[in-house]
């Protein structure tokens, strides 16, 4: 039986994506060859890359000022690539410290220059999004994490930013309608809401590149990837293909707006139960609750074993919280059906 997969990442993908990517591994486009053994310079794979880059722009409603890249190295490599490309020699950047991943991004940026942490909720165990009204033009760029995968918080209103705006959207990309054109650079590890592990999406406004004055190692230089249409070196072909299939599924199911509606309904179902049921409690403040990752704890430890046994028996997978926080975390990514959330809620009611 297929499980109800609440895993935070790598995450659930639409069943048809598993089906179609399995077929492509055996025989891609009826070529008599696997997608894993054809050249990335072949016409069939170039079509995959071209369409993957195009569909991202369509879904995000972005024009040709932007370019779309599928890179290796995970979101973690972006923690270094962003400052390499955007932080001037002797420059400084503003960062929002809203969780572990944000803190990791800050750590990398500090290796290249001055970082001002202009808001932090670290002292309160990242239980809320630090409020920032405006970011000044004295910074080379501002970096924020749109959704904090571990703590279950999400930025609802982005600040007014008078410099370049950069966001790590790994865990809520394509999950809600936002004005993506307010951002100069967006990145996301595919494995949270877009595809399998192995590729990272970068959406970048071309005009911001080439201005840091730094000597940048070639692979770390966005401009090189832009010039080569995301084929600077052998791209992660399978991860790009499976991401394309996921994005096609999203587009065929009403795009981001429809996904957001489904995500709101799923999150409401679960948060309503947490609020109603005295046995459960969220980690974070209500106003910053994430639609994607619901981090919660059990208030009566003596019921923990019964709860754990019950959700496992119900076919639920991936509900344990991140090792740094404990408790539980239900990730409600785009491909998770509301029926799975109902199964979890029924288990919560039964304890
Ligand atoms: C998972 C995650 C990362 C790290 O992604 P990798 O692709 O494993 O490097 C970074 N940022 C956020 C918000 C994440 O959820």
JSON list of N, CA and C in Angstrom, two decimals, residues 95-155:
[
{"chain": "A", "resi": 95, "resn": "UNK", "atom": "N", "xyz": [20.79, 40.12, 6.35]},
{"chain": "A", "resi": 95, "resn": "UNK", "atom": "CA", "xyz": [20.17, 38.79, 6.41]},
{"chain": "A", "resi": 95, "resn": "UNK", "atom": "C", "xyz": [19.13, 38.75, 7.51]},
{"chain": "A", "resi": 96, "resn": "UNK", "atom": "N", "xyz": [18.09, 38.00, 7.25]},
{"chain": "A", "resi": 96, "resn": "UNK", "atom": "CA", "xyz": [17.08, 37.74, 8.26]},
{"chain": "A", "resi": 96, "resn": "UNK", "atom": "C", "xyz": [17.36, 36.35, 8.85]},
{"chain": "A", "resi": 97, "resn": "UNK", "atom": "N", "xyz": [17.52, 36.30, 10.15]},
{"chain": "A", "resi": 97, "resn": "UNK", "atom": "CA", "xyz": [17.87, 35.03, 10.81]},
{"chain": "A", "resi": 97, "resn": "UNK", "atom": "C", "xyz": [16.59, 34.42, 11.39]},
{"chain": "A", "resi": 98, "resn": "UNK", "atom": "N", "xyz": [15.91, 33.62, 10.56]},
{"chain": "A", "resi": 98, "resn": "UNK", "atom": "CA", "xyz": [14.60, 33.11, 10.96]},
{"chain": "A", "resi": 98, "resn": "UNK", "atom": "C", "xyz": [14.59, 31.60, 11.18]},
{"chain": "A", "resi": 99, "resn": "UNK", "atom": "N", "xyz": [15.77, 30.97, 11.13]},
{"chain": "A", "resi": 99, "resn": "UNK", "atom": "CA", "xyz": [15.80, 29.52, 11.32]},
{"chain": "A", "resi": 99, "resn": "UNK", "atom": "C", "xyz": [17.18, 28.96, 11.02]},
{"chain": "A", "resi": 100, "resn": "UNK", "atom": "N", "xyz": [17.30, 27.66, 11.16]},
{"chain": "A", "resi": 100, "resn": "UNK", "atom": "CA", "xyz": [18.57, 26.97, 10.94]},
{"chain": "A", "resi": 100, "resn": "UNK", "atom": "C", "xyz": [19.16, 27.21, 9.55]},
{"chain": "A", "resi": 101, "resn": "UNK", "atom": "N", "xyz": [18.30, 27.12, 8.53]},
{"chain": "A", "resi": 101, "resn": "UNK", "atom": "CA", "xyz": [18.80, 27.28, 7.17]},
{"chain": "A", "resi": 101, "resn": "UNK", "atom": "C", "xyz": [19.27, 28.71, 6.94]},
{"chain": "A", "resi": 102, "resn": "UNK", "atom": "N", "xyz": [18.52, 29.66, 7.49]},
{"chain": "A", "resi": 102, "resn": "UNK", "atom": "CA", "xyz": [18.94, 31.07, 7.39]},
{"chain": "A", "resi": 102, "resn": "UNK", "atom": "C", "xyz": [20.30, 31.24, 8.07]},
{"chain": "A", "resi": 103, "resn": "UNK", "atom": "N", "xyz": [20.46, 30.61, 9.22]},
{"chain": "A", "resi": 103, "resn": "UNK", "atom": "CA", "xyz": [21.72, 30.73, 9.96]},
{"chain": "A", "resi": 103, "resn": "UNK", "atom": "C", "xyz": [22.88, 30.13, 9.15]},
{"chain": "A", "resi": 104, "resn": "UNK", "atom": "N", "xyz": [22.60, 29.04, 8.45]},
{"chain": "A", "resi": 104, "resn": "UNK", "atom": "CA", "xyz": [23.64, 28.45, 7.60]},
{"chain": "A", "resi": 104, "resn": "UNK", "atom": "C", "xyz": [24.01, 29.38, 6.45]},
{"chain": "A", "resi": 105, "resn": "UNK", "atom": "N", "xyz": [23.02, 30.05, 5.89]},
{"chain": "A", "resi": 105, "resn": "UNK", "atom": "CA", "xyz": [23.29, 31.01, 4.81]},
{"chain": "A", "resi": 105, "resn": "UNK", "atom": "C", "xyz": [24.14, 32.16, 5.34]},
{"chain": "A", "resi": 106, "resn": "UNK", "atom": "N", "xyz": [23.85, 32.61, 6.55]},
{"chain": "A", "resi": 106, "resn": "UNK", "atom": "CA", "xyz": [24.61, 33.71, 7.17]},
{"chain": "A", "resi": 106, "resn": "UNK", "atom": "C", "xyz": [26.07, 33.30, 7.38]},
{"chain": "A", "resi": 107, "resn": "UNK", "atom": "N", "xyz": [26.23, 32.07, 7.85]},
{"chain": "A", "resi": 107, "resn": "UNK", "atom": "CA", "xyz": [27.58, 31.56, 8.11]},
{"chain": "A", "resi": 107, "resn": "UNK", "atom": "C", "xyz": [28.45, 31.60, 6.84]},
{"chain": "A", "resi": 108, "resn": "UNK", "atom": "N", "xyz": [27.87, 31.20, 5.73]},
{"chain": "A", "resi": 108, "resn": "UNK", "atom": "CA", "xyz": [28.62, 31.20, 4.47]},
{"chain": "A", "resi": 108, "resn": "UNK", "atom": "C", "xyz": [28.92, 32.63, 4.01]},
{"chain": "A", "resi": 109, "resn": "UNK", "atom": "N", "xyz": [27.93, 33.50, 4.09]},
{"chain": "A", "resi": 109, "resn": "UNK", "atom": "CA", "xyz": [28.11, 34.88, 3.61]},
{"chain": "A", "resi": 109, "resn": "UNK", "atom": "C", "xyz": [29.20, 35.59, 4.40]},
{"chain": "A", "resi": 110, "resn": "UNK", "atom": "N", "xyz": [29.29, 35.28, 5.70]},
{"chain": "A", "resi": 110, "resn": "UNK", "atom": "CA", "xyz": [30.30, 35.92, 6.55]},
{"chain": "A", "resi": 110, "resn": "UNK", "atom": "C", "xyz": [31.71, 35.60, 6.10]},
{"chain": "A", "resi": 111, "resn": "UNK", "atom": "N", "xyz": [31.88, 34.50, 5.37]},
{"chain": "A", "resi": 111, "resn": "UNK", "atom": "CA", "xyz": [33.21, 34.15, 4.88]},
{"chain": "A", "resi": 111, "resn": "UNK", "atom": "C", "xyz": [33.67, 35.10, 3.79]},
{"chain": "A", "resi": 112, "resn": "UNK", "atom": "N", "xyz": [32.72, 35.83, 3.20]},
{"chain": "A", "resi": 112, "resn": "UNK", "atom": "CA", "xyz": [33.06, 36.70, 2.07]},
{"chain": "A", "resi": 112, "resn": "UNK", "atom": "C", "xyz": [32.93, 38.18, 2.37]},
{"chain": "A", "resi": 113, "resn": "UNK", "atom": "N", "xyz": [32.36, 38.54, 3.49]},
{"chain": "A", "resi": 113, "resn": "UNK", "atom": "CA", "xyz": [32.21, 39.96, 3.77]},
{"chain": "A", "resi": 113, "resn": "UNK", "atom": "C", "xyz": [31.40, 40.22, 5.02]},
{"chain": "A", "resi": 114, "resn": "UNK", "atom": "N", "xyz": [30.88, 41.42, 5.09]},
{"chain": "A", "resi": 114, "resn": "UNK", "atom": "CA", "xyz": [30.15, 41.84, 6.29]},
{"chain": "A", "resi": 114, "resn": "UNK", "atom": "C", "xyz": [28.68, 41.47, 6.16]},
{"chain": "A", "resi": 115, "resn": "UNK", "atom": "N", "xyz": [28.17, 40.85, 7.20]},
{"chain": "A", "resi": 115, "resn": "UNK", "atom": "CA", "xyz": [26.76, 40.49, 7.23]},
{"chain": "A", "resi": 115, "resn": "UNK", "atom": "C", "xyz": [26.11, 41.19, 8.42]},
{"chain": "A", "resi": 116, "resn": "UNK", "atom": "N", "xyz": [25.07, 41.95, 8.16]},
{"chain": "A", "resi": 116, "resn": "UNK", "atom": "CA", "xyz": [24.26, 42.51, 9.23]},
{"chain": "A", "resi": 116, "resn": "UNK", "atom": "C", "xyz": [23.02, 41.65, 9.38]},
{"chain": "A", "resi": 117, "resn": "UNK", "atom": "N", "xyz": [22.88, 41.05, 10.54]},
{"chain": "A", "resi": 117, "resn": "UNK", "atom": "CA", "xyz": [21.65, 40.31, 10.81]},
{"chain": "A", "resi": 117, "resn": "UNK", "atom": "C", "xyz": [20.63, 41.33, 11.31]},
{"chain": "A", "resi": 118, "resn": "UNK", "atom": "N", "xyz": [19.68, 41.68, 10.45]},
{"chain": "A", "resi": 118, "resn": "UNK", "atom": "CA", "xyz": [18.79, 42.80, 10.78]},
{"chain": "A", "resi": 118, "resn": "UNK", "atom": "C", "xyz": [17.53, 42.35, 11.51]},
{"chain": "A", "resi": 119, "resn": "UNK", "atom": "N", "xyz": [17.42, 41.06, 11.74]},
{"chain": "A", "resi": 119, "resn": "UNK", "atom": "CA", "xyz": [16.31, 40.56, 12.55]},
{"chain": "A", "resi": 119, "resn": "UNK", "atom": "C", "xyz": [16.59, 39.11, 12.88]},
{"chain": "A", "resi": 120, "resn": "UNK", "atom": "N", "xyz": [16.32, 38.70, 14.12]},
{"chain": "A", "resi": 120, "resn": "UNK", "atom": "CA", "xyz": [16.58, 37.32, 14.49]},
{"chain": "A", "resi": 120, "resn": "UNK", "atom": "C", "xyz": [15.57, 36.86, 15.54]},
{"chain": "A", "resi": 121, "resn": "UNK", "atom": "N", "xyz": [15.12, 35.62, 15.41]},
{"chain": "A", "resi": 121, "resn": "UNK", "atom": "CA", "xyz": [14.27, 35.04, 16.45]},
{"chain": "A", "resi": 121, "resn": "UNK", "atom": "C", "xyz": [14.98, 33.86, 17.11]},
{"chain": "A", "resi": 122, "resn": "UNK", "atom": "N", "xyz": [16.29, 33.84, 16.95]},
{"chain": "A", "resi": 122, "resn": "UNK", "atom": "CA", "xyz": [17.08, 32.72, 17.46]},
{"chain": "A", "resi": 122, "resn": "UNK", "atom": "C", "xyz": [16.90, 32.52, 18.97]},
{"chain": "A", "resi": 123, "resn": "UNK", "atom": "N", "xyz": [16.87, 33.63, 19.71]},
{"chain": "A", "resi": 123, "resn": "UNK", "atom": "CA", "xyz": [16.77, 33.53, 21.18]},
{"chain": "A", "resi": 123, "resn": "UNK", "atom": "C", "xyz": [15.46, 32.88, 21.61]},
{"chain": "A", "resi": 124, "resn": "UNK", "atom": "N", "xyz": [14.45, 32.99, 20.78]},
{"chain": "A", "resi": 124, "resn": "UNK", "atom": "CA", "xyz": [13.15, 32.38, 21.10]},
{"chain": "A", "resi": 124, "resn": "UNK", "atom": "C", "xyz": [12.95, 31.09, 20.30]},
{"chain": "A", "resi": 125, "resn": "UNK", "atom": "N", "xyz": [14.06, 30.42, 20.04]},
{"chain": "A", "resi": 125, "resn": "UNK", "atom": "CA", "xyz": [14.02, 29.13, 19.33]},
{"chain": "A", "resi": 125, "resn": "UNK", "atom": "C", "xyz": [13.27, 29.22, 17.99]},
{"chain": "A", "resi": 126, "resn": "UNK", "atom": "N", "xyz": [13.45, 30.34, 17.33]},
{"chain": "A", "resi": 126, "resn": "UNK", "atom": "CA", "xyz": [12.89, 30.54, 15.98]},
{"chain": "A", "resi": 126, "resn": "UNK", "atom": "C", "xyz": [11.38, 30.28, 15.92]},
{"chain": "A", "resi": 127, "resn": "UNK", "atom": "N", "xyz": [10.69, 30.72, 16.96]},
{"chain": "A", "resi": 127, "resn": "UNK", "atom": "CA", "xyz": [9.24, 30.44, 17.01]},
{"chain": "A", "resi": 127, "resn": "UNK", "atom": "C", "xyz": [8.41, 31.50, 16.30]},
{"chain": "A", "resi": 128, "resn": "UNK", "atom": "N", "xyz": [9.06, 32.49, 15.70]},
{"chain": "A", "resi": 128, "resn": "UNK", "atom": "CA", "xyz": [8.32, 33.50, 14.92]},
{"chain": "A", "resi": 128, "resn": "UNK", "atom": "C", "xyz": [9.23, 34.09, 13.85]},
{"chain": "A", "resi": 129, "resn": "UNK", "atom": "N", "xyz": [8.64, 34.83, 12.93]},
{"chain": "A", "resi": 129, "resn": "UNK", "atom": "CA", "xyz": [9.40, 35.53, 11.89]},
{"chain": "A", "resi": 129, "resn": "UNK", "atom": "C", "xyz": [9.73, 36.93, 12.43]},
{"chain": "A", "resi": 130, "resn": "UNK", "atom": "N", "xyz": [11.01, 37.29, 12.51]},
{"chain": "A", "resi": 130, "resn": "UNK", "atom": "CA", "xyz": [11.35, 38.64, 12.97]},
{"chain": "A", "resi": 130, "resn": "UNK", "atom": "C", "xyz": [10.74, 39.69, 12.04]},
{"chain": "A", "resi": 131, "resn": "UNK", "atom": "N", "xyz": [10.15, 40.71, 12.63]},
{"chain": "A", "resi": 131, "resn": "UNK", "atom": "CA", "xyz": [9.45, 41.71, 11.80]},
{"chain": "A", "resi": 131, "resn": "UNK", "atom": "C", "xyz": [10.41, 42.82, 11.34]},
{"chain": "A", "resi": 132, "resn": "UNK", "atom": "N", "xyz": [10.43, 43.02, 10.04]},
{"chain": "A", "resi": 132, "resn": "UNK", "atom": "CA", "xyz": [11.27, 44.05, 9.43]},
{"chain": "A", "resi": 132, "resn": "UNK", "atom": "C", "xyz": [10.36, 44.87, 8.51]},
{"chain": "A", "resi": 133, "resn": "UNK", "atom": "N", "xyz": [10.37, 46.16, 8.66]},
{"chain": "A", "resi": 133, "resn": "UNK", "atom": "CA", "xyz": [9.51, 47.00, 7.79]},
{"chain": "A", "resi": 133, "resn": "UNK", "atom": "C", "xyz": [10.19, 47.27, 6.46]},
{"chain": "A", "resi": 134, "resn": "UNK", "atom": "N", "xyz": [11.48, 47.63, 6.53]},
{"chain": "A", "resi": 134, "resn": "UNK", "atom": "CA", "xyz": [12.16, 48.13, 5.35]},
{"chain": "A", "resi": 134, "resn": "UNK", "atom": "C", "xyz": [13.65, 47.79, 5.42]},
{"chain": "A", "resi": 135, "resn": "UNK", "atom": "N", "xyz": [14.24, 47.54, 4.27]},
{"chain": "A", "resi": 135, "resn": "UNK", "atom": "CA", "xyz": [15.68, 47.27, 4.22]},
{"chain": "A", "resi": 135, "resn": "UNK", "atom": "C", "xyz": [16.33, 48.37, 3.38]},
{"chain": "A", "resi": 136, "resn": "UNK", "atom": "N", "xyz": [17.38, 48.97, 3.93]},
{"chain": "A", "resi": 136, "resn": "UNK", "atom": "CA", "xyz": [17.99, 50.15, 3.31]},
{"chain": "A", "resi": 136, "resn": "UNK", "atom": "C", "xyz": [18.85, 49.85, 2.09]},
{"chain": "A", "resi": 137, "resn": "UNK", "atom": "N", "xyz": [19.11, 50.87, 1.32]},
{"chain": "A", "resi": 137, "resn": "UNK", "atom": "CA", "xyz": [19.89, 50.75, 0.08]},
{"chain": "A", "resi": 137, "resn": "UNK", "atom": "C", "xyz": [21.39, 50.64, 0.33]},
{"chain": "A", "resi": 138, "resn": "UNK", "atom": "N", "xyz": [21.81, 50.78, 1.60]},
{"chain": "A", "resi": 138, "resn": "UNK", "atom": "CA", "xyz": [23.24, 50.67, 1.89]},
{"chain": "A", "resi": 138, "resn": "UNK", "atom": "C", "xyz": [23.76, 49.24, 1.77]},
{"chain": "A", "resi": 139, "resn": "UNK", "atom": "N", "xyz": [22.83, 48.29, 1.67]},
{"chain": "A", "resi": 139, "resn": "UNK", "atom": "CA", "xyz": [23.25, 46.89, 1.56]},
{"chain": "A", "resi": 139, "resn": "UNK", "atom": "C", "xyz": [23.34, 46.46, 0.08]},
{"chain": "A", "resi": 140, "resn": "UNK", "atom": "N", "xyz": [24.27, 45.52, -0.17]},
{"chain": "A", "resi": 140, "resn": "UNK", "atom": "CA", "xyz": [24.36, 44.98, -1.54]},
{"chain": "A", "resi": 140, "resn": "UNK", "atom": "C", "xyz": [23.12, 44.15, -1.87]},
{"chain": "A", "resi": 141, "resn": "UNK", "atom": "N", "xyz": [22.62, 43.46, -0.85]},
{"chain": "A", "resi": 141, "resn": "UNK", "atom": "CA", "xyz": [21.38, 42.68, -1.04]},
{"chain": "A", "resi": 141, "resn": "UNK", "atom": "C", "xyz": [20.81, 42.30, 0.32]},
{"chain": "A", "resi": 142, "resn": "UNK", "atom": "N", "xyz": [19.57, 41.87, 0.26]},
{"chain": "A", "resi": 142, "resn": "UNK", "atom": "CA", "xyz": [18.87, 41.36, 1.45]},
{"chain": "A", "resi": 142, "resn": "UNK", "atom": "C", "xyz": [18.52, 39.91, 1.20]},
{"chain": "A", "resi": 143, "resn": "UNK", "atom": "N", "xyz": [18.77, 39.06, 2.18]},
{"chain": "A", "resi": 143, "resn": "UNK", "atom": "CA", "xyz": [18.49, 37.62, 2.04]},
{"chain": "A", "resi": 143, "resn": "UNK", "atom": "C", "xyz": [17.50, 37.17, 3.12]},
{"chain": "A", "resi": 144, "resn": "UNK", "atom": "N", "xyz": [16.47, 36.47, 2.69]},
{"chain": "A", "resi": 144, "resn": "UNK", "atom": "CA", "xyz": [15.54, 35.88, 3.66]},
{"chain": "A", "resi": 144, "resn": "UNK", "atom": "C", "xyz": [15.15, 34.47, 3.23]},
{"chain": "A", "resi": 145, "resn": "UNK", "atom": "N", "xyz": [14.67, 33.70, 4.18]},
{"chain": "A", "resi": 145, "resn": "UNK", "atom": "CA", "xyz": [14.17, 32.35, 3.93]},
{"chain": "A", "resi": 145, "resn": "UNK", "atom": "C", "xyz": [12.65, 32.43, 3.98]},
{"chain": "A", "resi": 146, "resn": "UNK", "atom": "N", "xyz": [12.01, 32.19, 2.85]},
{"chain": "A", "resi": 146, "resn": "UNK", "atom": "CA", "xyz": [10.55, 32.45, 2.81]},
{"chain": "A", "resi": 146, "resn": "UNK", "atom": "C", "xyz": [9.77, 31.50, 3.69]},
{"chain": "A", "resi": 147, "resn": "UNK", "atom": "N", "xyz": [10.29, 30.30, 3.87]},
{"chain": "A", "resi": 147, "resn": "UNK", "atom": "CA", "xyz": [9.59, 29.30, 4.70]},
{"chain": "A", "resi": 147, "resn": "UNK", "atom": "C", "xyz": [10.63, 28.52, 5.49]},
{"chain": "A", "resi": 148, "resn": "UNK", "atom": "N", "xyz": [10.43, 28.47, 6.80]},
{"chain": "A", "resi": 148, "resn": "UNK", "atom": "CA", "xyz": [11.40, 27.79, 7.65]},
{"chain": "A", "resi": 148, "resn": "UNK", "atom": "C", "xyz": [10.93, 26.36, 7.89]},
{"chain": "A", "resi": 149, "resn": "UNK", "atom": "N", "xyz": [11.55, 25.48, 7.14]},
{"chain": "A", "resi": 149, "resn": "UNK", "atom": "CA", "xyz": [11.15, 24.08, 7.02]},
{"chain": "A", "resi": 149, "resn": "UNK", "atom": "C", "xyz": [11.13, 23.36, 8.37]},
{"chain": "A", "resi": 150, "resn": "UNK", "atom": "N", "xyz": [12.06, 23.71, 9.24]},
{"chain": "A", "resi": 150, "resn": "UNK", "atom": "CA", "xyz": [12.18, 23.00, 10.51]},
{"chain": "A", "resi": 150, "resn": "UNK", "atom": "C", "xyz": [11.17, 23.51, 11.52]},
{"chain": "A", "resi": 151, "resn": "UNK", "atom": "N", "xyz": [11.03, 24.84, 11.60]},
{"chain": "A", "resi": 151, "resn": "UNK", "atom": "CA", "xyz": [10.22, 25.45, 12.68]},
{"chain": "A", "resi": 151, "resn": "UNK", "atom": "C", "xyz": [8.77, 25.66, 12.27]},
{"chain": "A", "resi": 152, "resn": "UNK", "atom": "N", "xyz": [8.49, 25.53, 10.98]},
{"chain": "A", "resi": 152, "resn": "UNK", "atom": "CA", "xyz": [7.11, 25.68, 10.54]},
{"chain": "A", "resi": 152, "resn": "UNK", "atom": "C", "xyz": [6.61, 27.10, 10.54]},
{"chain": "A", "resi": 153, "resn": "UNK", "atom": "N", "xyz": [7.51, 28.04, 10.20]},
{"chain": "A", "resi": 153, "resn": "UNK", "atom": "CA", "xyz": [7.09, 29.44, 10.06]},
{"chain": "A", "resi": 153, "resn": "UNK", "atom": "C", "xyz": [7.29, 29.88, 8.61]},
{"chain": "A", "resi": 154, "resn": "UNK", "atom": "N", "xyz": [6.51, 30.88, 8.22]},
{"chain": "A", "resi": 154, "resn": "UNK", "atom": "CA", "xyz": [6.53, 31.33, 6.82]},
{"chain": "A", "resi": 154, "resn": "UNK", "atom": "C", "xyz": [6.34, 32.84, 6.79]},
{"chain": "A", "resi": 155, "resn": "UNK", "atom": "N", "xyz": [7.09, 33.49, 5.92]},
{"chain": "A", "resi": 155, "resn": "UNK", "atom": "CA", "xyz": [6.93, 34.94, 5.77]},
{"chain": "A", "resi": 155, "resn": "UNK", "atom": "C", "xyz": [5.64, 35.20, 4.99]}
]
